[in-house]
Short mmCIF file of C-alpha atoms in Angstrom, two decimals:
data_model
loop_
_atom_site.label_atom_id
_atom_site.label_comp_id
_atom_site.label_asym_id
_atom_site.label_seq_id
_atom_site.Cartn_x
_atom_site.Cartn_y
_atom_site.Cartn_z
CA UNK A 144 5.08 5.88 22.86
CA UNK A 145 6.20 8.44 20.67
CA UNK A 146 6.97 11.73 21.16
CA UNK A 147 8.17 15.03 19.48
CA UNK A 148 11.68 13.60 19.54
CA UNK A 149 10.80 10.67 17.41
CA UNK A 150 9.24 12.39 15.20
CA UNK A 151 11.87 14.94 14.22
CA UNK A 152 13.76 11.92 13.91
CA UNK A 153 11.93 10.14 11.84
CA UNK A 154 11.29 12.78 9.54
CA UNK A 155 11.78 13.38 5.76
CA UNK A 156 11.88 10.62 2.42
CA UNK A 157 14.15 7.99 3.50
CA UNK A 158 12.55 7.06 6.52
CA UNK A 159 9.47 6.93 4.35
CA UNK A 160 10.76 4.25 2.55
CA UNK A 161 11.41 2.44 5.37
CA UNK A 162 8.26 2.86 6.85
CA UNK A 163 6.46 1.19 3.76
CA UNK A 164 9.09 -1.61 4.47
CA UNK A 165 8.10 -1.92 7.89
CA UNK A 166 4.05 -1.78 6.69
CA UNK A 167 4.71 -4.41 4.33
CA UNK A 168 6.95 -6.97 6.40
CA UNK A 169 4.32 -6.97 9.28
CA UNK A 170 1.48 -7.69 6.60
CA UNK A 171 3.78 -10.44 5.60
CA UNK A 172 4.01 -11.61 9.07
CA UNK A 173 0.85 -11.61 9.87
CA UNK A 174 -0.58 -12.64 6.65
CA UNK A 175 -3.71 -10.05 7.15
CA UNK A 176 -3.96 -6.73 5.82
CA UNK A 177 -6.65 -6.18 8.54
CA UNK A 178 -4.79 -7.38 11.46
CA UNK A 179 -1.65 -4.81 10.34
CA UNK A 180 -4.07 -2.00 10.17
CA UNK A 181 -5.25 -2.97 13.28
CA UNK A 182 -2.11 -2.87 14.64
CA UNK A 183 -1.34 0.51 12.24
CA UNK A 184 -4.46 1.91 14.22
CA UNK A 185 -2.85 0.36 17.56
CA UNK A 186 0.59 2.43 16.93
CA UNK A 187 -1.26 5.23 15.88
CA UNK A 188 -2.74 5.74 19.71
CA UNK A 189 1.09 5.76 21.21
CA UNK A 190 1.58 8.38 18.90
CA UNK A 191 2.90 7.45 15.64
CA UNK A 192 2.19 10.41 13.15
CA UNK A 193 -0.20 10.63 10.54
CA UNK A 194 2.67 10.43 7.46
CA UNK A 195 4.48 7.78 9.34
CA UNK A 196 1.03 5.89 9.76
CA UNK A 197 0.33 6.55 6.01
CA UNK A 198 3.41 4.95 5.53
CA UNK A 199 2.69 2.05 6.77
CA UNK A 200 -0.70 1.51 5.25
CA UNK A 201 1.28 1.87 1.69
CA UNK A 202 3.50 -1.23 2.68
CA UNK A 203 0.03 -3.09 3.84
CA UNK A 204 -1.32 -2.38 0.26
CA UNK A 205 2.16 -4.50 -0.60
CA UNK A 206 2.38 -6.71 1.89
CA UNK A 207 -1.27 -8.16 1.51
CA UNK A 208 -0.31 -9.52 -1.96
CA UNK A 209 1.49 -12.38 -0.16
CA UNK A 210 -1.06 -14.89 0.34
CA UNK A 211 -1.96 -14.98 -3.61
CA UNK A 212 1.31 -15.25 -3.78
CA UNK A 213 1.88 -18.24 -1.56
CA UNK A 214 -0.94 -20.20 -2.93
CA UNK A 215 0.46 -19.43 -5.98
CA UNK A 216 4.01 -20.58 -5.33
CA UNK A 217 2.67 -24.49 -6.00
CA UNK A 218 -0.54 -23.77 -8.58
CA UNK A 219 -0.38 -23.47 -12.30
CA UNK A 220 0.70 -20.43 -14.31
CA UNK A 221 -2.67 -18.77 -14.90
CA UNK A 222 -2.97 -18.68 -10.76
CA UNK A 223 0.33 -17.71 -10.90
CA UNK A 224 0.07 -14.36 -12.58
CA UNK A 225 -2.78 -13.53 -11.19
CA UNK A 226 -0.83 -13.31 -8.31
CA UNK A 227 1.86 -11.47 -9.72
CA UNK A 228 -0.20 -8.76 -11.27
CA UNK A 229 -1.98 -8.53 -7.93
CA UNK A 230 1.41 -7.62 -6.93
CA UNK A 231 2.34 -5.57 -9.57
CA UNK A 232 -0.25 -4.12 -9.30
CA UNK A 233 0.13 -2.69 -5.39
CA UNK A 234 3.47 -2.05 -6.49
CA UNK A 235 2.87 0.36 -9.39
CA UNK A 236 0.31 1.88 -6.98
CA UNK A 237 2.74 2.51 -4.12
CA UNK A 238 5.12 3.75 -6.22
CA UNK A 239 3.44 6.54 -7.73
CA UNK A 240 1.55 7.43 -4.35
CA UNK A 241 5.57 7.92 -3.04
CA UNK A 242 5.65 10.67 -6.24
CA UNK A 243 2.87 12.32 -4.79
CA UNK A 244 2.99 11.42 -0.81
CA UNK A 245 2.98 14.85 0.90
CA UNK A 246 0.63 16.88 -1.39
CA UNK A 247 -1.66 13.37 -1.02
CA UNK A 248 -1.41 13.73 2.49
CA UNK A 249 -2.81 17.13 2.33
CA UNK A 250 -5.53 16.34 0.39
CA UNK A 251 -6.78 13.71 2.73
CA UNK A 252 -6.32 16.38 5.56
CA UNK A 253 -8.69 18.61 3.82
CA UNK A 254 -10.99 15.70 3.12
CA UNK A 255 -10.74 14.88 6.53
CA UNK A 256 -11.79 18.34 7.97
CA UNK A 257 -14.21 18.27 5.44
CA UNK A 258 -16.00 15.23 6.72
CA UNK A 259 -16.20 17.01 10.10
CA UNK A 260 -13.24 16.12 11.87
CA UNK A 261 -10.01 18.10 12.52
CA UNK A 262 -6.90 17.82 10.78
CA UNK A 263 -4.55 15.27 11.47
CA UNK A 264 -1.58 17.56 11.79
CA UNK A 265 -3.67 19.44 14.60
CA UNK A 266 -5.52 16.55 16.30
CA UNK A 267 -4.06 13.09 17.18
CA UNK A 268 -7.61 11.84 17.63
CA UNK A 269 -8.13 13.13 13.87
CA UNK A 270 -5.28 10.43 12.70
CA UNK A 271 -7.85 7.09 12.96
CA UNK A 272 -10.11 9.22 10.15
CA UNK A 273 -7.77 10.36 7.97
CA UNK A 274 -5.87 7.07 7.85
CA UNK A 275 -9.09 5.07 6.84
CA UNK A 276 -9.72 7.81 4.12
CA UNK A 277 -5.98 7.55 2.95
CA UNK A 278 -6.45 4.13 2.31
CA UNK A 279 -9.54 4.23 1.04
CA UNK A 280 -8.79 7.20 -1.21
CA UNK A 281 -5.49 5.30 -2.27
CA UNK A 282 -7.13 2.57 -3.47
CA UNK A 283 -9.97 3.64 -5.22
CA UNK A 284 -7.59 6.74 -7.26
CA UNK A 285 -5.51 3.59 -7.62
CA UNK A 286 -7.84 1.24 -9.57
CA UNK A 287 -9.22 4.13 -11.45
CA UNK A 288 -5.35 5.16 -12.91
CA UNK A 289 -4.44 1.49 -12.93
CA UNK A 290 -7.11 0.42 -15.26
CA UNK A 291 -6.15 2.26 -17.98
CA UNK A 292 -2.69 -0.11 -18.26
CA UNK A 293 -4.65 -3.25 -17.44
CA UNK A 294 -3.21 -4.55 -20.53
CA UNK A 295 0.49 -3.43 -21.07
CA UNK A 296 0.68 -5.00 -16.78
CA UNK A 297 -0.92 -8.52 -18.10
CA UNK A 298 1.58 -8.22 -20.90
CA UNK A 299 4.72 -8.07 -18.37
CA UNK A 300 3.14 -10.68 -16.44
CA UNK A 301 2.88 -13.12 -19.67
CA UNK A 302 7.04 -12.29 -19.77
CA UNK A 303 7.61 -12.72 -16.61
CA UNK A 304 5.26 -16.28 -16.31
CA UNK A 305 5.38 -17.84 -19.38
CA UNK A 306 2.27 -20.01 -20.38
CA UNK A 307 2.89 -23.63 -19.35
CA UNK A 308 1.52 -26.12 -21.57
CA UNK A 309 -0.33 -29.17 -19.68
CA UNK A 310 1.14 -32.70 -21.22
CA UNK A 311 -2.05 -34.16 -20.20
CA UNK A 312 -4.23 -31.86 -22.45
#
Protein backbone atom coordinates (compact mmCIF):
# COMPACT_ATOMS: atom_id res chain seq x y z
CA UNK A 1 0.00 0.00 0.00
CA UNK A 2 1.19 3.33 -0.33
CA UNK A 3 1.22 5.99 1.82
CA UNK A 4 2.22 9.73 2.28
CA UNK A 5 5.79 8.54 2.79
CA UNK A 6 6.02 6.98 -0.59
CA UNK A 7 4.83 9.51 -2.16
CA UNK A 8 7.13 12.28 -1.00
CA UNK A 9 9.54 9.84 -2.02
CA UNK A 10 8.66 9.23 -5.13
CA UNK A 11 8.19 12.64 -6.07
CA UNK A 12 9.54 15.00 -8.80
CA UNK A 13 11.00 14.19 -12.80
CA UNK A 14 13.33 11.44 -12.37
CA UNK A 15 11.18 9.12 -10.77
CA UNK A 16 8.85 9.97 -13.61
CA UNK A 17 11.02 8.53 -15.92
CA UNK A 18 11.20 5.60 -14.17
CA UNK A 19 7.75 5.16 -13.74
CA UNK A 20 7.15 5.15 -17.64
CA UNK A 21 9.95 2.43 -17.48
CA UNK A 22 8.16 0.48 -15.07
CA UNK A 23 4.61 1.07 -17.29
CA UNK A 24 6.31 -0.08 -20.23
CA UNK A 25 8.35 -3.26 -18.95
CA UNK A 26 5.09 -4.72 -17.38
CA UNK A 27 3.23 -4.13 -20.83
CA UNK A 28 6.15 -5.99 -22.19
CA UNK A 29 5.66 -8.69 -19.74
CA UNK A 30 2.45 -9.16 -20.07
CA UNK A 31 2.12 -8.54 -23.67
CA UNK A 32 -1.43 -6.60 -23.07
CA UNK A 33 -1.90 -3.06 -22.76
CA UNK A 34 -5.26 -3.97 -21.09
CA UNK A 35 -4.06 -6.37 -18.60
CA UNK A 36 -1.23 -3.50 -17.39
CA UNK A 37 -3.97 -1.03 -17.03
CA UNK A 38 -5.74 -3.41 -15.24
CA UNK A 39 -3.14 -3.89 -13.08
CA UNK A 40 -2.36 0.25 -13.31
CA UNK A 41 -6.09 0.44 -12.01
CA UNK A 42 -5.17 -2.49 -9.41
CA UNK A 43 -2.10 -0.28 -7.93
CA UNK A 44 -4.07 2.63 -8.12
CA UNK A 45 -6.57 1.18 -5.15
CA UNK A 46 -3.33 0.59 -2.68
CA UNK A 47 -2.71 4.00 -3.28
CA UNK A 48 -0.45 4.80 -6.01
CA UNK A 49 -0.98 8.58 -6.98
CA UNK A 50 -2.60 9.97 -9.81
CA UNK A 51 0.97 11.35 -11.57
CA UNK A 52 2.65 8.17 -10.63
CA UNK A 53 -0.41 6.22 -12.21
CA UNK A 54 -0.20 8.59 -15.27
CA UNK A 55 3.13 7.50 -15.42
CA UNK A 56 2.63 4.35 -15.93
CA UNK A 57 -0.09 4.52 -18.50
CA UNK A 58 2.66 6.60 -20.69
CA UNK A 59 5.05 3.47 -20.56
CA UNK A 60 1.77 1.19 -21.52
CA UNK A 61 1.31 3.50 -24.62
CA UNK A 62 5.21 2.16 -25.20
CA UNK A 63 5.15 -0.98 -24.05
CA UNK A 64 2.03 -2.16 -26.17
CA UNK A 65 4.10 -1.65 -29.37
CA UNK A 66 5.83 -4.97 -28.59
CA UNK A 67 3.72 -7.48 -30.10
CA UNK A 68 3.92 -5.68 -33.73
CA UNK A 69 7.11 -5.74 -32.96
CA UNK A 70 7.59 -9.41 -32.28
CA UNK A 71 5.62 -10.55 -35.19
CA UNK A 72 7.61 -8.37 -36.96
CA UNK A 73 11.01 -9.59 -35.81
CA UNK A 74 10.59 -12.72 -38.56
CA UNK A 75 8.10 -10.93 -41.40
CA UNK A 76 9.18 -8.87 -44.32
CA UNK A 77 10.21 -5.22 -44.29
CA UNK A 78 6.87 -3.56 -45.09
CA UNK A 79 5.49 -5.49 -41.69
CA UNK A 80 8.49 -4.49 -40.33
CA UNK A 81 8.09 -0.75 -40.31
CA UNK A 82 4.88 -0.78 -39.66
CA UNK A 83 5.93 -1.91 -36.55
CA UNK A 84 8.53 0.45 -36.05
CA UNK A 85 6.51 3.51 -36.77
CA UNK A 86 3.91 2.05 -34.44
CA UNK A 87 6.70 2.46 -32.13
CA UNK A 88 7.92 5.55 -33.12
CA UNK A 89 5.14 6.62 -33.05
CA UNK A 90 4.22 6.00 -29.02
CA UNK A 91 7.58 7.18 -28.60
CA UNK A 92 7.35 10.67 -30.12
CA UNK A 93 4.02 10.77 -28.22
CA UNK A 94 5.46 10.00 -24.80
CA UNK A 95 8.05 12.17 -25.24
CA UNK A 96 6.37 15.30 -25.77
CA UNK A 97 3.54 14.39 -23.14
CA UNK A 98 6.92 14.29 -20.56
CA UNK A 99 7.36 18.25 -21.97
CA UNK A 100 4.05 18.92 -20.90
CA UNK A 101 3.27 16.21 -17.93
CA UNK A 102 2.21 18.39 -14.96
CA UNK A 103 0.24 21.21 -16.69
CA UNK A 104 -1.42 17.90 -18.69
CA UNK A 105 -2.17 16.53 -15.52
CA UNK A 106 -4.05 19.54 -14.56
CA UNK A 107 -5.98 19.71 -17.39
CA UNK A 108 -7.32 16.25 -17.01
CA UNK A 109 -8.10 17.23 -13.30
CA UNK A 110 -10.28 19.96 -14.49
CA UNK A 111 -11.77 17.68 -17.11
CA UNK A 112 -12.29 15.33 -14.56
CA UNK A 113 -14.27 17.64 -12.12
CA UNK A 114 -15.88 18.73 -15.02
CA UNK A 115 -17.39 15.40 -15.89
CA UNK A 116 -18.78 15.32 -12.33
CA UNK A 117 -16.28 13.77 -10.32
CA UNK A 118 -13.73 15.28 -7.87
CA UNK A 119 -10.28 15.96 -8.47
CA UNK A 120 -7.78 13.45 -8.31
CA UNK A 121 -5.45 15.39 -6.08
CA UNK A 122 -8.50 15.61 -3.54
CA UNK A 123 -10.19 12.22 -4.00
CA UNK A 124 -8.44 8.81 -4.37
CA UNK A 125 -11.70 7.40 -5.67
CA UNK A 126 -11.43 10.32 -8.40
CA UNK A 127 -7.96 8.61 -9.70
CA UNK A 128 -9.88 5.48 -11.79
CA UNK A 129 -11.65 8.64 -13.89
CA UNK A 130 -9.06 10.76 -14.46
CA UNK A 131 -6.65 7.99 -15.45
CA UNK A 132 -9.10 6.64 -18.20
CA UNK A 133 -9.46 10.33 -19.44
CA UNK A 134 -5.56 10.77 -19.35
CA UNK A 135 -5.23 8.07 -21.58
CA UNK A 136 -7.85 8.69 -23.57
CA UNK A 137 -7.06 12.40 -23.88
CA UNK A 138 -3.32 11.33 -24.58
CA UNK A 139 -4.08 9.47 -27.32
CA UNK A 140 -6.50 11.18 -29.20
CA UNK A 141 -4.25 14.94 -28.76
CA UNK A 142 -1.63 12.41 -29.83
CA UNK A 143 -2.92 11.23 -33.24
CA UNK A 144 -4.24 14.64 -33.95
CA UNK A 145 -0.37 16.35 -33.48
CA UNK A 146 1.14 13.17 -34.87
CA UNK A 147 -0.59 13.28 -38.14
CA UNK A 148 0.71 16.23 -39.28
CA UNK A 149 4.48 14.39 -39.49
CA UNK A 150 2.95 11.20 -40.84
CA UNK A 151 5.36 11.58 -43.56
CA UNK A 152 8.81 12.92 -42.34
CA UNK A 153 8.15 9.48 -39.40
CA UNK A 154 7.58 7.00 -42.60
CA UNK A 155 10.65 8.68 -44.01
CA UNK A 156 12.93 7.67 -40.84
CA UNK A 157 11.38 4.41 -40.90
CA UNK A 158 12.41 3.83 -44.79
CA UNK A 159 16.23 4.73 -43.19
CA UNK A 160 16.02 2.84 -40.56
CA UNK A 161 14.34 -0.49 -42.65
CA UNK A 162 15.53 -0.37 -45.89
CA UNK A 163 13.22 -1.88 -48.68
CA UNK A 164 14.17 -5.52 -49.26
CA UNK A 165 13.89 -6.67 -52.66
CA UNK A 166 12.17 -10.30 -53.04
CA UNK A 167 14.58 -12.61 -55.46
CA UNK A 168 11.54 -14.47 -56.27
CA UNK A 169 9.66 -11.43 -57.79
Amino acid sequence: TFNSTHILLFSGCKYTLLFVLIGTVLTIIVQSSSAAMALTLTFIGEGLPFELAAAIVLGENIGTTITANLAAFVANYRAKRTARAHLLFNLIGVLWMLIFFYPFLQFVSGLTQLVGSESPYITAAAIPVAIALFHTTFNIINTFLLVWFVNPIARLVEKIIPEKKDPEK
